[in-house]
mmCIF file with all atom_site columns, C-alpha atoms and ligand atoms in Angstrom:
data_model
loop_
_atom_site.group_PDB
_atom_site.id
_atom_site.type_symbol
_atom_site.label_atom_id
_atom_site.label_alt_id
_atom_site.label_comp_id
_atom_site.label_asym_id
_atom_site.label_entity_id
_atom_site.label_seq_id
_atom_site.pdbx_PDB_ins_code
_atom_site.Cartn_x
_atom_site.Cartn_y
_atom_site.Cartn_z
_atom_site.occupancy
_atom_site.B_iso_or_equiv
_atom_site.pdbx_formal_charge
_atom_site.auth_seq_id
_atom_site.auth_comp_id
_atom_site.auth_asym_id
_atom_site.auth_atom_id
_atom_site.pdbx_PDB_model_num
ATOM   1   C  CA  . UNK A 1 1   ? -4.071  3.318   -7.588 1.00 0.00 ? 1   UNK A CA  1
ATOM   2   C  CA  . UNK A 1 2   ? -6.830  6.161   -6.671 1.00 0.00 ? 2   UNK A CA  1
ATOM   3   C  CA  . UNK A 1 3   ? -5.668  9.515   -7.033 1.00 0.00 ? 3   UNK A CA  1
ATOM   4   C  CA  . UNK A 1 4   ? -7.206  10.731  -3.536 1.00 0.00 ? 4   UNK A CA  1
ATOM   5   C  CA  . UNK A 1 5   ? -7.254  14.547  -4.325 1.00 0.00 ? 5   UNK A CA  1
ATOM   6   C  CA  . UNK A 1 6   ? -8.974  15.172  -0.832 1.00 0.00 ? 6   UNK A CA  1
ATOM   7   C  CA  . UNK A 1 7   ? -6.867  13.508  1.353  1.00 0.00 ? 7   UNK A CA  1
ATOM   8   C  CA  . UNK A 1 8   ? -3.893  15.301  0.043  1.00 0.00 ? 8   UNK A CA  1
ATOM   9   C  CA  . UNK A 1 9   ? -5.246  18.704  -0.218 1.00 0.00 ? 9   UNK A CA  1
ATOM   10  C  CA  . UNK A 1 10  ? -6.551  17.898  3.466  1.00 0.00 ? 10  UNK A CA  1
ATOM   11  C  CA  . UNK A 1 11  ? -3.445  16.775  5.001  1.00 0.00 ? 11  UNK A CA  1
ATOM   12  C  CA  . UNK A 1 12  ? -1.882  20.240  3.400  1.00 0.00 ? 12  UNK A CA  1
ATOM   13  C  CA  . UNK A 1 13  ? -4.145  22.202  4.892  1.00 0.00 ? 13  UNK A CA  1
ATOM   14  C  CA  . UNK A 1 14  ? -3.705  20.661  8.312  1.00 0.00 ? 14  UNK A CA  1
ATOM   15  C  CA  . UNK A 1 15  ? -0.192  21.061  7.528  1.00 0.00 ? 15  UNK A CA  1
ATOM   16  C  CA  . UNK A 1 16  ? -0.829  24.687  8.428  1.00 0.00 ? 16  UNK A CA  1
ATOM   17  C  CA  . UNK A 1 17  ? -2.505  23.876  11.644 1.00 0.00 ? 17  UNK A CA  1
ATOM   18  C  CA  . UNK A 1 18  ? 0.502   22.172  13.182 1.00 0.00 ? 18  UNK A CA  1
ATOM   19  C  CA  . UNK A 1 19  ? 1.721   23.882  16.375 1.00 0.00 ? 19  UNK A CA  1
ATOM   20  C  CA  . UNK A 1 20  ? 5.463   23.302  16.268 1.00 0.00 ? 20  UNK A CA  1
ATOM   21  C  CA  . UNK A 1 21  ? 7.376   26.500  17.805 1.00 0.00 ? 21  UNK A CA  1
ATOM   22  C  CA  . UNK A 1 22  ? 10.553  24.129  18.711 1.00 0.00 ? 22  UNK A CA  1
ATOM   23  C  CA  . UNK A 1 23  ? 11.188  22.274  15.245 1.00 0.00 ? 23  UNK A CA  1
ATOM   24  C  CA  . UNK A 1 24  ? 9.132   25.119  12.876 1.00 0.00 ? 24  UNK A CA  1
ATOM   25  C  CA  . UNK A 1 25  ? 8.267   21.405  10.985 1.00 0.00 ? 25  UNK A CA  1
ATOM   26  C  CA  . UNK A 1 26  ? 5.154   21.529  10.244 1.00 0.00 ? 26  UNK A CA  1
ATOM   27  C  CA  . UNK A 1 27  ? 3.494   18.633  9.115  1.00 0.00 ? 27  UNK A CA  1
ATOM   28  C  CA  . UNK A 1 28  ? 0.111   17.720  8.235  1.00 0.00 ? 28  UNK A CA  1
ATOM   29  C  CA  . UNK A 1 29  ? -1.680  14.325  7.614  1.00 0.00 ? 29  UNK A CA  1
ATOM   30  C  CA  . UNK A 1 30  ? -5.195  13.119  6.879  1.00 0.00 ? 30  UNK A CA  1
ATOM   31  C  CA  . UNK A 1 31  ? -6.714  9.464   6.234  1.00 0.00 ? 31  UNK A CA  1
ATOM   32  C  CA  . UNK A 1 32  ? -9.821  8.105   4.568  1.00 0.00 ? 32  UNK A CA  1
ATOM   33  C  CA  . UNK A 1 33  ? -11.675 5.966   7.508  1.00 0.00 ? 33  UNK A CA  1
ATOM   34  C  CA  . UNK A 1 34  ? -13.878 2.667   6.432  1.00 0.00 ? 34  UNK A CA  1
ATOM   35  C  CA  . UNK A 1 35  ? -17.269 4.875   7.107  1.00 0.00 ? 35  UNK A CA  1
ATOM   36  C  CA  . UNK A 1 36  ? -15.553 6.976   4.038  1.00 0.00 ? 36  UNK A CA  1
ATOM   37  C  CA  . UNK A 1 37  ? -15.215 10.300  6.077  1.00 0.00 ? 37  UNK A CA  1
ATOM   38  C  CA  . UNK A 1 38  ? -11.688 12.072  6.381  1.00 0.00 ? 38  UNK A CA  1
ATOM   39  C  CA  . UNK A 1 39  ? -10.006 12.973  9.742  1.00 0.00 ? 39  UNK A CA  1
ATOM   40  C  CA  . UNK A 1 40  ? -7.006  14.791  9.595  1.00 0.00 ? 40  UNK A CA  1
ATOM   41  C  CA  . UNK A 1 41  ? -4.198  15.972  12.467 1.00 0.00 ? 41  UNK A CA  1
ATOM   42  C  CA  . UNK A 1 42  ? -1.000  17.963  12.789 1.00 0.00 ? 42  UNK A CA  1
ATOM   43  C  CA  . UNK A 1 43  ? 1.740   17.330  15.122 1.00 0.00 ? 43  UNK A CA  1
ATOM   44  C  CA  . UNK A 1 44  ? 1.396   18.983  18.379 1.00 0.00 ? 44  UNK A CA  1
ATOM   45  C  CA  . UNK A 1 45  ? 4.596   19.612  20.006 1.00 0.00 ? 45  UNK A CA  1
ATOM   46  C  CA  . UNK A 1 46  ? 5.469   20.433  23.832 1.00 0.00 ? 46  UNK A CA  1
ATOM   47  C  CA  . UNK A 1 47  ? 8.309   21.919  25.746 1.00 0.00 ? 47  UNK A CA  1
ATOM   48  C  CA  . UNK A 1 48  ? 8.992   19.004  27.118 1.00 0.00 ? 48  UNK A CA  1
ATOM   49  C  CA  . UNK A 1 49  ? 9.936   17.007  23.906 1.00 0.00 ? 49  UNK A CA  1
ATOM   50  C  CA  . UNK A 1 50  ? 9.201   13.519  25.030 1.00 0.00 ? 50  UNK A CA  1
ATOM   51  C  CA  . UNK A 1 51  ? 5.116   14.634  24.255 1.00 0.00 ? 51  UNK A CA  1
ATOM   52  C  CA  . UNK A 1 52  ? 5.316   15.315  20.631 1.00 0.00 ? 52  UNK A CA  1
ATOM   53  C  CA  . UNK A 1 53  ? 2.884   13.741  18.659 1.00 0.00 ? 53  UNK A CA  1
ATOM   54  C  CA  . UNK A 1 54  ? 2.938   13.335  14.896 1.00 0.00 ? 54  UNK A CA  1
ATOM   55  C  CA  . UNK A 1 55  ? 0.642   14.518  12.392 1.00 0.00 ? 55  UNK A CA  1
ATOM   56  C  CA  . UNK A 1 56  ? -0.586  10.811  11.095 1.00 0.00 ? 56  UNK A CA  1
ATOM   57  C  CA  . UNK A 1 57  ? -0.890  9.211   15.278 1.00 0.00 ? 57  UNK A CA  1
ATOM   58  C  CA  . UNK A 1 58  ? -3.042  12.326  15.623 1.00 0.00 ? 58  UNK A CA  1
ATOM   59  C  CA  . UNK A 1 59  ? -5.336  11.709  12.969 1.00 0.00 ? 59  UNK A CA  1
ATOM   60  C  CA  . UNK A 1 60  ? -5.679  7.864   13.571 1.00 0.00 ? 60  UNK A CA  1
ATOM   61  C  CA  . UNK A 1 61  ? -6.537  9.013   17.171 1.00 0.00 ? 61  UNK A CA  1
ATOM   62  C  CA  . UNK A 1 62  ? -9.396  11.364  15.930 1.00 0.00 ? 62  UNK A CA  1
ATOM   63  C  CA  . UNK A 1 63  ? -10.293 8.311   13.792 1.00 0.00 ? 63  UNK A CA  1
ATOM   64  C  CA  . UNK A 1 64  ? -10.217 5.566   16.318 1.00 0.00 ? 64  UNK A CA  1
ATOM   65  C  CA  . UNK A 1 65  ? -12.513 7.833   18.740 1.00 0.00 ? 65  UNK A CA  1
ATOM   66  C  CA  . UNK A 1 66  ? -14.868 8.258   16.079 1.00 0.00 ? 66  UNK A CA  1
ATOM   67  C  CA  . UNK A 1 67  ? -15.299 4.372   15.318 1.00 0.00 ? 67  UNK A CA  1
ATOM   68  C  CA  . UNK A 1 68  ? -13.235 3.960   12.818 1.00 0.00 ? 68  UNK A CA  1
ATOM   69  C  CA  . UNK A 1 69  ? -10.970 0.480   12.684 1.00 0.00 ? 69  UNK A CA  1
ATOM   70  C  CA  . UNK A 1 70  ? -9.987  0.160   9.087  1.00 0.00 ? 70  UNK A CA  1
ATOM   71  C  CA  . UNK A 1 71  ? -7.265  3.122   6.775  1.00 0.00 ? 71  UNK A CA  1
ATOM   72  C  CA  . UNK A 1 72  ? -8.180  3.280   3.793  1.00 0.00 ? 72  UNK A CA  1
ATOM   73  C  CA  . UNK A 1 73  ? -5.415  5.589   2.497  1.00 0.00 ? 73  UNK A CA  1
ATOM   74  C  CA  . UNK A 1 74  ? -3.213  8.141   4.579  1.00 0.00 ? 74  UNK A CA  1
ATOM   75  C  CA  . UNK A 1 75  ? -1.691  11.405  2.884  1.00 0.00 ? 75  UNK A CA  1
ATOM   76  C  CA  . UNK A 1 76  ? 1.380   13.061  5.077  1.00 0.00 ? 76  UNK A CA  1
ATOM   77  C  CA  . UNK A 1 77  ? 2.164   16.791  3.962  1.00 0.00 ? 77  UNK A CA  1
ATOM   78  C  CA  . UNK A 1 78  ? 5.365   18.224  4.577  1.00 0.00 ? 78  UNK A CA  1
ATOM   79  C  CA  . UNK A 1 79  ? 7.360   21.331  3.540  1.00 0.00 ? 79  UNK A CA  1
ATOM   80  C  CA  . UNK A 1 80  ? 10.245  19.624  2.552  1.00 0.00 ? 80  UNK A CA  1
ATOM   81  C  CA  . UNK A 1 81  ? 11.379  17.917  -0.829 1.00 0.00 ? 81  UNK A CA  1
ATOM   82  C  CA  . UNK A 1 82  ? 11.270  15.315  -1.658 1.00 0.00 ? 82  UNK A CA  1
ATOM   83  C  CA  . UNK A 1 83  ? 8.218   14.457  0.634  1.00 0.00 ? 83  UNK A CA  1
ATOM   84  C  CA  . UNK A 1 84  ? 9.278   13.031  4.084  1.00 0.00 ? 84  UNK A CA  1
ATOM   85  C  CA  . UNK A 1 85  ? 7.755   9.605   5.575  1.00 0.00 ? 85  UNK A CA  1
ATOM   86  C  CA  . UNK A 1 86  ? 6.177   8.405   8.532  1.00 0.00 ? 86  UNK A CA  1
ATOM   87  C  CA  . UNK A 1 87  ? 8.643   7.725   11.730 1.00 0.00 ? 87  UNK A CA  1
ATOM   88  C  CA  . UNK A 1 88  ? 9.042   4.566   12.828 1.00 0.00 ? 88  UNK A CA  1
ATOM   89  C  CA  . UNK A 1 89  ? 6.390   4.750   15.155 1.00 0.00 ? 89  UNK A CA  1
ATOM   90  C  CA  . UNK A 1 90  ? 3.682   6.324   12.733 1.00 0.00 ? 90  UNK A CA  1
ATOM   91  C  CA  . UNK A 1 91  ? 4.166   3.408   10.443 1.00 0.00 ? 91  UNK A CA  1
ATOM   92  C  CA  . UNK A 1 92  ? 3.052   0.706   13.254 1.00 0.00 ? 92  UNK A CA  1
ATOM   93  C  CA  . UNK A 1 93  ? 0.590   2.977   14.351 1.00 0.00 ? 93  UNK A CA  1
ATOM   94  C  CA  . UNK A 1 94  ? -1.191  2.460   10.842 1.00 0.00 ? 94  UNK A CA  1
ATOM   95  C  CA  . UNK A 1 95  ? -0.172  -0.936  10.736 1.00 0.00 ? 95  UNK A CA  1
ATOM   96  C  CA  . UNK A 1 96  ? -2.597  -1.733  13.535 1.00 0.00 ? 96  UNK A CA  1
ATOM   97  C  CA  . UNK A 1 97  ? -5.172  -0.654  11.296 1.00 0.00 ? 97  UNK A CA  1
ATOM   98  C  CA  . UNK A 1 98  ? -4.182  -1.031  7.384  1.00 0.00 ? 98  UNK A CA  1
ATOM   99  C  CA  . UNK A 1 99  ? -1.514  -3.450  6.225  1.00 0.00 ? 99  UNK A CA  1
ATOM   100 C  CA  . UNK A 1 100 ? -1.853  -1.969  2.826  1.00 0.00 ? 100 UNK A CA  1
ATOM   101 C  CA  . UNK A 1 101 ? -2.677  1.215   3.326  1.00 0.00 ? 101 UNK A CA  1
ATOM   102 C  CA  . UNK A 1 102 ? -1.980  3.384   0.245  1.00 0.00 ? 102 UNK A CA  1
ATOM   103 C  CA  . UNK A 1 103 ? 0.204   6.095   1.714  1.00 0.00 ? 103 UNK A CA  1
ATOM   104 C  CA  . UNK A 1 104 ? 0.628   9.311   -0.141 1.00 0.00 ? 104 UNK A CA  1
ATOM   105 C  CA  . UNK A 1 105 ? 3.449   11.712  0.675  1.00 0.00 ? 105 UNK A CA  1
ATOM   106 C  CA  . UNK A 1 106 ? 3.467   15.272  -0.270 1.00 0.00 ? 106 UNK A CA  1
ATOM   107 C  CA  . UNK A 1 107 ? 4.415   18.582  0.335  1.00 0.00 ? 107 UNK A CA  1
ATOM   108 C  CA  . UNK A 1 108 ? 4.002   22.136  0.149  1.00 0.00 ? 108 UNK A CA  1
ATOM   109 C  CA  . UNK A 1 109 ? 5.297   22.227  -3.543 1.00 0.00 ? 109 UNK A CA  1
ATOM   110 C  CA  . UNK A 1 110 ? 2.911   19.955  -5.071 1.00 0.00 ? 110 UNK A CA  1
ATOM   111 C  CA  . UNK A 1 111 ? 5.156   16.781  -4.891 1.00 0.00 ? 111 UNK A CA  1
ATOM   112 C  CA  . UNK A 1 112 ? 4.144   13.480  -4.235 1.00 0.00 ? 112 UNK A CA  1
ATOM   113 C  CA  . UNK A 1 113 ? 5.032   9.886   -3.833 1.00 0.00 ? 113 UNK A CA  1
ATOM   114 C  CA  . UNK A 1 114 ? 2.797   6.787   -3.576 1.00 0.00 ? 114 UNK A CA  1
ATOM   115 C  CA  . UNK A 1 115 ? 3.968   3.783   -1.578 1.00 0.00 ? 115 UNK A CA  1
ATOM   116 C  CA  . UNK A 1 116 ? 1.742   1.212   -0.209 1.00 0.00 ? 116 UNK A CA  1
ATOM   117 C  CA  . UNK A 1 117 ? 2.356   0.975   4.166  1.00 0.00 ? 117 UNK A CA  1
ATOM   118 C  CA  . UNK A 1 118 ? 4.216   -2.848  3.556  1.00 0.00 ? 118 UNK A CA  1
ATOM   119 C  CA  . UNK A 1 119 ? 6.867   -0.860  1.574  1.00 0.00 ? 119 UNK A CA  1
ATOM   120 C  CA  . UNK A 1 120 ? 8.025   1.260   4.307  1.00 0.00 ? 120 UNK A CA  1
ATOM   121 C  CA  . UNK A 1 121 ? 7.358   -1.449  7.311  1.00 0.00 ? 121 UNK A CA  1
ATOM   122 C  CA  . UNK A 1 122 ? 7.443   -4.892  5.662  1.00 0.00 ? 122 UNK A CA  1
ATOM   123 C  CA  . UNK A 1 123 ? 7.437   -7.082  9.391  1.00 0.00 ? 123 UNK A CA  1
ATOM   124 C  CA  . UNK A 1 124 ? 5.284   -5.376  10.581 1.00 0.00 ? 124 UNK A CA  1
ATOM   125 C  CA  . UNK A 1 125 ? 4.678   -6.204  14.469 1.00 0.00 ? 125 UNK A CA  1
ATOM   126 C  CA  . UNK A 1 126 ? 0.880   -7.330  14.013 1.00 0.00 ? 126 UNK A CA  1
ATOM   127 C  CA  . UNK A 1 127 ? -1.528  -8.971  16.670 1.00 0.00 ? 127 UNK A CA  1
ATOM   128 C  CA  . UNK A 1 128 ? -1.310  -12.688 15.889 1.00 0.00 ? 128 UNK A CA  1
ATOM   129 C  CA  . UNK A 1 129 ? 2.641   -11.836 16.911 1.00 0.00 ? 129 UNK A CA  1
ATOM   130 C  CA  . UNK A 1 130 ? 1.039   -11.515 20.690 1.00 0.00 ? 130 UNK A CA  1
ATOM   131 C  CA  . UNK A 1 131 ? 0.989   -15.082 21.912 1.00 0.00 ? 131 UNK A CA  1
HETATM 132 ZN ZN1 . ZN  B 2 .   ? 5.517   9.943   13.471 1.00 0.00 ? 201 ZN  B ZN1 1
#
């Protein structure tokens, strides 16, 4: 399994990027796209809570509007230890577009833990489900 030095350092330093003045969580996340670039996101939060968005669905959206349609490999920064995972709804976000994405959690500290996507979300919900 690659190493992907960028796409952690990346996700850290969108980390600091996040605007979260209810939670003070700040989390970070950035993905290698099948054109090979890097697109990265922080969660965005909003007094009215419902709105959040996560670090990881807003760099697949920056992605996605930029072409891309295949992860290579996501990297999620937190502060806390050991390094927290994707919600539930992050990990079918990047099941729509990596099955086996390597996922690489980190934090602040230097941590890490590598975990392919089907580890976290094995049933995925997937598009031939849609009948
Ligand atoms: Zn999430």
């Amino acid at each position: 399994m690659s190493s992907h030095p960028d796409l952690v350092a990346a996700a850290v330093a969108a980390s600091s990027r996040a605007y979260a003045p209810y939670s003070h969580y700040f989390v970070g996340a950035a993905l290698r796209g099948d054109n090979g670039k890097i697109y990265s996101g922080a969660n965005v939060e909003n007094a009215s809570y419902g709105l959040c968005i996560c670090a990881e669905r807003a760099a697949i959206i920056a992605a996605v509007l930029d072409g891309v349609r295949t992860i290579e490999a996501i990297a999620v920064a937190t502060s806390t230890s050991p390094p927290a995972a994707p919600c539930g709804m992050c990990r079918q976000t990047i099941a729509e577009f990596a099955r086996e994405a390597a996922l690489i959690l980190t934090n602040d500290r230097g941590e890490r833990l590598d975990m392919k996507l089907s580890e976290l979300l094995p049933h995925a919900f997937h598009r031939e489900d849609i009948k």
